[in-house]
């Protein structure tokens, strides 16, 4: 497994990261099987493992904690906070009050005394980001976390985080985790150039577009039965008109992969790996077989001709469906932000 620099931290991480969103009640409910997947990934050379407290309401972190017993020192361990945990309205968000509680809960579930990368899972306008960075900086100084990251932040918010750290003496955000795949290339416009400018590591989520680039979603095929489809039918329904562009792109990409002697999965992961600003795409297998089908992608190098053909199918900087962006700022979703009057 090739190693790559994690931004400017001096840390070296594997070219693929293991994501564990599908461990627990929202995916693979067999803890022993999930642990086997983690061990196989580690044995294959993956040393970056990513989870979040909101994945199956902490169950994913518990599985990862059990899987890493005896192997914790070999792993660069990342988790996230922000999502709603339970029903308490204050067990959510980016406030200092919640961060200091959330990190202790994650440390306990992960059975570790420190988290290598603690990430803000999504932006939150109700909390001053300086307060968030202040709380996270304190955790760095206490030794409970090593580095700070963000996930699915707008370009302006990424720059603001760097500005706050410099001007107010906070610890700096060193990594961003955005959505990125052949079908969702929007971050090529600003996020990736900004990450390169500030030396941020980039660990993209959903490089297989939530399963669209696995070969399951094809013209004439039956609708795949997945837990994701049940939670987000509009994003994963083959017959949904807004997904027609994705389906057409998948057909063209599948043909390109066949002509190139590659699986569609390896074509998709190889594409993300080729961008010079990307550190390690996150693969998120639910089964052992899915992991095996993705591991070999770390060795794939796509030719310029293949990359040019991909650009013809989905042009640079284009995201085919807004549902794949992962975050919609209140400036777009709150009517009061876009209209002077409700009339």
Short mmCIF file of N, CA, C and O in Angstrom, two decimals, residues 186-281:
data_model
loop_
_atom_site.label_atom_id
_atom_site.label_comp_id
_atom_site.label_asym_id
_atom_site.label_seq_id
_atom_site.Cartn_x
_atom_site.Cartn_y
_atom_site.Cartn_z
N UNK A 186 -17.51 18.90 -7.96
CA UNK A 186 -17.62 20.31 -7.62
C UNK A 186 -16.44 20.86 -6.84
O UNK A 186 -16.09 22.04 -6.97
N UNK A 187 -15.80 20.02 -6.00
CA UNK A 187 -14.71 20.53 -5.17
C UNK A 187 -13.47 20.86 -5.97
O UNK A 187 -12.54 21.49 -5.45
N UNK A 188 -13.43 20.46 -7.24
CA UNK A 188 -12.28 20.81 -8.07
C UNK A 188 -12.20 22.31 -8.33
O UNK A 188 -11.13 22.84 -8.65
N UNK A 189 -13.33 23.01 -8.19
CA UNK A 189 -13.35 24.44 -8.48
C UNK A 189 -12.57 25.25 -7.45
O UNK A 189 -11.74 26.08 -7.80
N UNK A 190 -12.84 25.01 -6.17
CA UNK A 190 -12.20 25.83 -5.13
C UNK A 190 -11.62 25.03 -3.98
O UNK A 190 -10.54 25.34 -3.48
N UNK A 191 -12.34 24.01 -3.51
CA UNK A 191 -11.91 23.30 -2.31
C UNK A 191 -10.53 22.69 -2.49
O UNK A 191 -9.64 22.86 -1.64
N UNK A 192 -10.32 21.96 -3.57
CA UNK A 192 -9.02 21.31 -3.77
C UNK A 192 -7.89 22.32 -3.99
O UNK A 192 -6.81 22.17 -3.41
N UNK A 193 -8.10 23.37 -4.80
CA UNK A 193 -7.03 24.37 -4.90
C UNK A 193 -6.71 25.06 -3.57
O UNK A 193 -5.54 25.32 -3.27
N UNK A 194 -7.74 25.33 -2.76
CA UNK A 194 -7.52 25.95 -1.46
C UNK A 194 -6.75 25.00 -0.54
O UNK A 194 -5.83 25.41 0.18
N UNK A 195 -7.13 23.72 -0.56
CA UNK A 195 -6.43 22.74 0.26
C UNK A 195 -4.96 22.68 -0.12
O UNK A 195 -4.07 22.62 0.75
N UNK A 196 -4.68 22.71 -1.41
CA UNK A 196 -3.28 22.68 -1.86
C UNK A 196 -2.55 23.94 -1.42
O UNK A 196 -1.39 23.88 -0.98
N UNK A 197 -3.22 25.08 -1.49
CA UNK A 197 -2.59 26.35 -1.13
C UNK A 197 -2.20 26.38 0.34
O UNK A 197 -1.12 26.86 0.70
N UNK A 198 -3.07 25.85 1.21
CA UNK A 198 -2.82 25.89 2.65
C UNK A 198 -2.19 24.61 3.19
O UNK A 198 -1.99 24.48 4.40
N UNK A 199 -1.87 23.68 2.32
CA UNK A 199 -1.21 22.46 2.76
C UNK A 199 -2.09 21.53 3.55
O UNK A 199 -1.61 20.81 4.44
N UNK A 200 -3.39 21.50 3.25
CA UNK A 200 -4.31 20.63 3.97
C UNK A 200 -4.33 19.23 3.36
O UNK A 200 -4.29 19.07 2.13
N UNK A 201 -4.42 18.23 4.20
CA UNK A 201 -4.70 16.88 3.71
C UNK A 201 -6.15 16.83 3.26
O UNK A 201 -7.01 17.53 3.81
N UNK A 202 -6.43 16.02 2.25
CA UNK A 202 -7.79 15.86 1.74
C UNK A 202 -8.12 14.37 1.72
O UNK A 202 -7.45 13.59 1.05
N UNK A 203 -9.15 13.98 2.47
CA UNK A 203 -9.56 12.57 2.52
C UNK A 203 -11.02 12.48 2.08
O UNK A 203 -11.93 12.48 2.90
N UNK A 204 -11.26 12.39 0.78
CA UNK A 204 -12.62 12.47 0.25
C UNK A 204 -13.51 11.31 0.67
O UNK A 204 -13.06 10.16 0.72
N UNK A 205 -14.78 11.63 0.94
CA UNK A 205 -15.75 10.59 1.20
C UNK A 205 -16.57 10.33 -0.07
O UNK A 205 -16.64 11.16 -0.96
N UNK A 206 -17.14 9.15 -0.14
CA UNK A 206 -17.99 8.71 -1.24
C UNK A 206 -17.31 8.75 -2.61
O UNK A 206 -17.88 9.24 -3.58
N UNK A 207 -16.10 8.21 -2.74
CA UNK A 207 -15.45 8.18 -4.04
C UNK A 207 -16.16 7.27 -5.04
O UNK A 207 -15.94 7.38 -6.25
N UNK A 208 -17.03 6.38 -4.54
CA UNK A 208 -17.84 5.53 -5.41
C UNK A 208 -19.26 6.08 -5.54
O UNK A 208 -20.17 5.37 -5.98
N UNK A 209 -19.43 7.35 -5.18
CA UNK A 209 -20.72 8.04 -5.33
C UNK A 209 -21.86 7.28 -4.66
O UNK A 209 -22.95 7.13 -5.21
N UNK A 210 -21.58 6.80 -3.45
CA UNK A 210 -22.62 6.12 -2.70
C UNK A 210 -23.05 4.80 -3.30
O UNK A 210 -24.14 4.30 -3.00
N UNK A 211 -22.22 4.21 -4.17
CA UNK A 211 -22.55 2.94 -4.79
C UNK A 211 -22.87 3.05 -6.27
O UNK A 211 -22.91 2.04 -6.99
N UNK A 212 -23.09 4.27 -6.77
CA UNK A 212 -23.40 4.46 -8.19
C UNK A 212 -22.26 3.98 -9.08
O UNK A 212 -22.49 3.58 -10.23
N UNK A 213 -21.04 4.00 -8.58
CA UNK A 213 -19.89 3.63 -9.40
C UNK A 213 -19.37 2.23 -9.05
O UNK A 213 -18.19 1.94 -9.24
N UNK A 214 -20.27 1.38 -8.57
CA UNK A 214 -19.88 0.00 -8.28
C UNK A 214 -20.36 -0.98 -9.34
O UNK A 214 -19.96 -2.14 -9.35
N UNK A 215 -21.25 -0.53 -10.23
CA UNK A 215 -21.82 -1.40 -11.25
C UNK A 215 -23.23 -1.86 -10.93
O UNK A 215 -23.87 -2.51 -11.76
N UNK A 216 -23.73 -1.51 -9.74
CA UNK A 216 -25.08 -1.93 -9.36
C UNK A 216 -26.16 -1.09 -10.03
O UNK A 216 -27.27 -1.56 -10.25
N UNK A 217 -25.82 0.16 -10.33
CA UNK A 217 -26.80 1.09 -10.90
C UNK A 217 -26.58 1.18 -12.41
O UNK A 217 -25.65 1.84 -12.88
N UNK A 218 -27.41 0.46 -13.18
CA UNK A 218 -27.26 0.41 -14.63
C UNK A 218 -28.62 0.53 -15.30
O UNK A 218 -29.67 0.18 -14.71
N UNK A 219 -28.62 0.99 -16.52
CA UNK A 219 -29.85 1.07 -17.31
C UNK A 219 -30.44 -0.33 -17.46
O UNK A 219 -29.74 -1.28 -17.83
N UNK A 220 -31.72 -0.48 -17.13
CA UNK A 220 -32.39 -1.77 -17.25
C UNK A 220 -32.23 -2.68 -16.06
O UNK A 220 -32.88 -3.73 -15.98
N UNK A 221 -31.36 -2.30 -15.11
CA UNK A 221 -31.15 -3.12 -13.92
C UNK A 221 -32.24 -2.84 -12.89
O UNK A 221 -32.85 -1.77 -12.88
N UNK A 222 -32.47 -3.82 -12.02
CA UNK A 222 -33.41 -3.62 -10.93
C UNK A 222 -32.84 -2.63 -9.92
O UNK A 222 -31.63 -2.50 -9.78
N UNK A 223 -33.73 -1.92 -9.25
CA UNK A 223 -33.30 -0.98 -8.23
C UNK A 223 -32.57 -1.72 -7.11
O UNK A 223 -33.13 -2.63 -6.50
N UNK A 224 -31.29 -1.38 -6.84
CA UNK A 224 -30.57 -2.05 -5.75
C UNK A 224 -31.26 -1.80 -4.41
O UNK A 224 -31.75 -0.71 -4.15
N UNK A 225 -31.28 -2.84 -3.59
CA UNK A 225 -31.84 -2.71 -2.25
C UNK A 225 -30.70 -2.42 -1.28
O UNK A 225 -29.87 -3.27 -1.00
N UNK A 226 -30.64 -1.16 -0.81
CA UNK A 226 -29.58 -0.75 0.09
C UNK A 226 -30.15 0.07 1.23
O UNK A 226 -31.21 0.69 1.09
N UNK A 227 -29.44 0.08 2.36
CA UNK A 227 -29.88 0.89 3.49
C UNK A 227 -29.82 2.37 3.13
O UNK A 227 -30.63 3.18 3.59
N UNK A 228 -28.84 2.76 2.32
CA UNK A 228 -28.73 4.16 1.90
C UNK A 228 -29.94 4.57 1.09
O UNK A 228 -30.46 5.68 1.23
N UNK A 229 -30.38 3.67 0.20
CA UNK A 229 -31.54 3.98 -0.63
C UNK A 229 -32.79 4.20 0.21
O UNK A 229 -33.62 5.05 -0.12
N UNK A 230 -32.91 3.47 1.30
CA UNK A 230 -34.05 3.67 2.18
C UNK A 230 -34.02 4.99 2.90
O UNK A 230 -35.06 5.60 3.15
N UNK A 231 -32.81 5.48 3.23
CA UNK A 231 -32.69 6.74 3.94
C UNK A 231 -32.76 7.95 3.00
O UNK A 231 -33.25 9.00 3.39
N UNK A 232 -32.26 7.79 1.77
CA UNK A 232 -32.21 8.90 0.82
C UNK A 232 -32.69 8.44 -0.55
O UNK A 232 -31.91 8.35 -1.50
N UNK A 233 -33.99 8.15 -0.67
CA UNK A 233 -34.49 7.60 -1.94
C UNK A 233 -34.25 8.53 -3.12
O UNK A 233 -33.99 8.07 -4.24
N UNK A 234 -34.35 9.83 -2.92
CA UNK A 234 -34.15 10.75 -4.02
C UNK A 234 -32.76 10.71 -4.60
O UNK A 234 -32.54 10.94 -5.79
N UNK A 235 -31.80 10.38 -3.77
CA UNK A 235 -30.41 10.33 -4.22
C UNK A 235 -30.08 9.02 -4.93
O UNK A 235 -29.21 8.99 -5.80
N UNK A 236 -30.79 7.94 -4.58
CA UNK A 236 -30.40 6.63 -5.06
C UNK A 236 -31.43 5.94 -5.95
O UNK A 236 -31.17 4.84 -6.45
N UNK A 237 -32.57 6.55 -6.19
CA UNK A 237 -33.61 5.94 -7.01
C UNK A 237 -33.23 6.03 -8.49
O UNK A 237 -33.05 7.12 -9.03
N UNK A 238 -33.08 4.87 -9.15
CA UNK A 238 -32.69 4.84 -10.56
C UNK A 238 -33.68 5.61 -11.43
O UNK A 238 -33.30 6.32 -12.37
N UNK A 239 -34.97 5.48 -11.13
CA UNK A 239 -35.98 6.12 -11.96
C UNK A 239 -36.22 7.59 -11.67
O UNK A 239 -37.02 8.24 -12.35
N UNK A 240 -35.55 8.13 -10.66
CA UNK A 240 -35.71 9.54 -10.33
C UNK A 240 -35.16 10.40 -11.47
O UNK A 240 -34.00 10.25 -11.88
N UNK A 241 -35.98 11.33 -12.04
CA UNK A 241 -35.52 12.13 -13.17
C UNK A 241 -34.22 12.89 -12.91
O UNK A 241 -33.39 13.02 -13.81
N UNK A 242 -34.02 13.35 -11.67
CA UNK A 242 -32.81 14.12 -11.37
C UNK A 242 -31.56 13.24 -11.38
O UNK A 242 -30.44 13.76 -11.37
N UNK A 243 -31.74 11.91 -11.41
CA UNK A 243 -30.60 10.99 -11.47
C UNK A 243 -30.30 10.50 -12.88
O UNK A 243 -29.39 9.68 -13.07
N UNK A 244 -31.04 11.00 -13.87
CA UNK A 244 -30.85 10.54 -15.25
C UNK A 244 -29.43 10.84 -15.73
O UNK A 244 -28.82 10.02 -16.43
N UNK A 245 -28.91 12.00 -15.37
CA UNK A 245 -27.55 12.36 -15.78
C UNK A 245 -26.52 11.42 -15.18
O UNK A 245 -25.54 11.05 -15.84
N UNK A 246 -26.72 11.03 -13.92
CA UNK A 246 -25.79 10.10 -13.28
C UNK A 246 -25.84 8.74 -13.96
O UNK A 246 -24.81 8.11 -14.20
N UNK A 247 -27.06 8.28 -14.26
CA UNK A 247 -27.21 6.97 -14.88
C UNK A 247 -26.54 6.94 -16.26
O UNK A 247 -25.85 5.97 -16.61
N UNK A 248 -26.71 8.01 -17.04
CA UNK A 248 -26.07 8.07 -18.35
C UNK A 248 -24.55 8.08 -18.22
O UNK A 248 -23.84 7.43 -18.99
N UNK A 249 -24.05 8.83 -17.24
CA UNK A 249 -22.60 8.88 -17.03
C UNK A 249 -22.05 7.53 -16.63
O UNK A 249 -20.98 7.10 -17.08
N UNK A 250 -22.79 6.81 -15.77
CA UNK A 250 -22.35 5.48 -15.32
C UNK A 250 -22.24 4.53 -16.51
O UNK A 250 -21.28 3.75 -16.61
N UNK A 251 -23.20 4.60 -17.43
CA UNK A 251 -23.14 3.73 -18.61
C UNK A 251 -21.89 4.00 -19.42
O UNK A 251 -21.18 3.08 -19.86
N UNK A 252 -21.58 5.28 -19.63
CA UNK A 252 -20.39 5.64 -20.41
C UNK A 252 -19.12 5.26 -19.67
O UNK A 252 -18.14 4.80 -20.28
N UNK A 253 -19.11 5.42 -18.36
CA UNK A 253 -17.92 5.08 -17.56
C UNK A 253 -17.71 3.57 -17.51
O UNK A 253 -16.57 3.10 -17.53
N UNK A 254 -18.79 2.82 -17.45
CA UNK A 254 -18.66 1.36 -17.44
C UNK A 254 -18.03 0.87 -18.74
O UNK A 254 -17.19 -0.04 -18.73
N UNK A 255 -18.43 1.47 -19.86
CA UNK A 255 -17.83 1.11 -21.15
C UNK A 255 -16.36 1.50 -21.18
O UNK A 255 -15.51 0.71 -21.65
N UNK A 256 -16.03 2.68 -20.67
CA UNK A 256 -14.63 3.13 -20.63
C UNK A 256 -13.80 2.19 -19.76
O UNK A 256 -12.66 1.84 -20.12
N UNK A 257 -14.34 1.78 -18.63
CA UNK A 257 -13.61 0.86 -17.75
C UNK A 257 -13.34 -0.46 -18.46
O UNK A 257 -12.22 -1.00 -18.41
N UNK A 258 -14.35 -0.98 -19.14
CA UNK A 258 -14.18 -2.23 -19.87
C UNK A 258 -13.11 -2.10 -20.95
O UNK A 258 -12.24 -2.98 -21.09
N UNK A 259 -13.13 -1.01 -21.68
CA UNK A 259 -12.15 -0.79 -22.74
C UNK A 259 -10.74 -0.62 -22.18
O UNK A 259 -9.75 -0.91 -22.86
N UNK A 260 -10.65 -0.17 -20.93
CA UNK A 260 -9.36 0.07 -20.28
C UNK A 260 -8.86 -1.14 -19.50
O UNK A 260 -7.78 -1.09 -18.89
N UNK A 261 -9.65 -2.22 -19.49
CA UNK A 261 -9.26 -3.41 -18.76
C UNK A 261 -9.36 -3.26 -17.26
O UNK A 261 -8.61 -3.90 -16.51
N UNK A 262 -10.29 -2.41 -16.80
CA UNK A 262 -10.45 -2.14 -15.38
C UNK A 262 -11.87 -2.43 -14.94
O UNK A 262 -12.80 -2.39 -15.75
N UNK A 263 -12.04 -2.69 -13.65
CA UNK A 263 -13.39 -2.70 -13.10
C UNK A 263 -13.85 -1.26 -12.96
O UNK A 263 -13.04 -0.32 -12.89
N UNK A 264 -15.17 -1.06 -12.94
CA UNK A 264 -15.70 0.30 -12.75
C UNK A 264 -15.24 0.86 -11.41
O UNK A 264 -14.93 2.05 -11.29
N UNK A 265 -15.16 -0.01 -10.40
CA UNK A 265 -14.71 0.43 -9.07
C UNK A 265 -13.28 0.94 -9.13
O UNK A 265 -12.96 2.02 -8.59
N UNK A 266 -12.41 0.22 -9.80
CA UNK A 266 -11.01 0.66 -9.88
C UNK A 266 -10.87 1.92 -10.71
O UNK A 266 -10.02 2.78 -10.41
N UNK A 267 -11.67 2.06 -11.76
CA UNK A 267 -11.65 3.29 -12.55
C UNK A 267 -12.04 4.48 -11.66
O UNK A 267 -11.40 5.53 -11.68
N UNK A 268 -13.12 4.30 -10.88
CA UNK A 268 -13.63 5.39 -10.05
C UNK A 268 -12.62 5.78 -8.96
O UNK A 268 -12.35 6.97 -8.74
N UNK A 269 -12.08 4.79 -8.27
CA UNK A 269 -11.11 5.09 -7.21
C UNK A 269 -9.80 5.61 -7.79
O UNK A 269 -9.19 6.53 -7.23
N UNK A 270 -9.40 5.05 -8.92
CA UNK A 270 -8.17 5.53 -9.56
C UNK A 270 -8.27 6.98 -9.97
O UNK A 270 -7.30 7.73 -9.87
N UNK A 271 -9.46 7.40 -10.41
CA UNK A 271 -9.68 8.80 -10.77
C UNK A 271 -9.44 9.72 -9.58
O UNK A 271 -8.73 10.73 -9.67
N UNK A 272 -10.03 9.40 -8.44
CA UNK A 272 -9.88 10.25 -7.25
C UNK A 272 -8.42 10.26 -6.78
O UNK A 272 -7.88 11.30 -6.40
N UNK A 273 -7.77 9.10 -6.86
CA UNK A 273 -6.37 9.01 -6.43
C UNK A 273 -5.44 9.84 -7.30
O UNK A 273 -4.36 10.24 -6.86
N UNK A 274 -5.84 10.12 -8.54
CA UNK A 274 -4.97 10.85 -9.46
C UNK A 274 -4.86 12.33 -9.15
O UNK A 274 -3.89 12.98 -9.53
N UNK A 275 -5.84 12.91 -8.48
CA UNK A 275 -5.79 14.36 -8.25
C UNK A 275 -4.65 14.68 -7.27
O UNK A 275 -4.56 14.10 -6.19
N UNK A 276 -3.76 15.60 -7.64
CA UNK A 276 -2.58 15.87 -6.79
C UNK A 276 -2.90 16.44 -5.42
O UNK A 276 -2.06 16.36 -4.53
N UNK A 277 -4.10 16.99 -5.23
CA UNK A 277 -4.45 17.55 -3.93
C UNK A 277 -5.07 16.51 -3.00
O UNK A 277 -5.27 16.78 -1.82
N UNK A 278 -5.39 15.34 -3.52
CA UNK A 278 -6.05 14.30 -2.72
C UNK A 278 -5.01 13.47 -1.97
O UNK A 278 -4.01 13.03 -2.54
N UNK A 279 -5.26 13.27 -0.69
CA UNK A 279 -4.38 12.43 0.14
C UNK A 279 -4.80 10.98 0.08
O UNK A 279 -4.04 10.11 -0.35
N UNK A 280 -6.03 10.69 0.51
CA UNK A 280 -6.49 9.30 0.57
C UNK A 280 -8.01 9.26 0.52
O UNK A 280 -8.66 9.69 1.47
N UNK A 281 -8.60 8.75 -0.57
CA UNK A 281 -10.05 8.56 -0.59
C UNK A 281 -10.48 7.52 0.43
O UNK A 281 -9.75 6.56 0.70
#
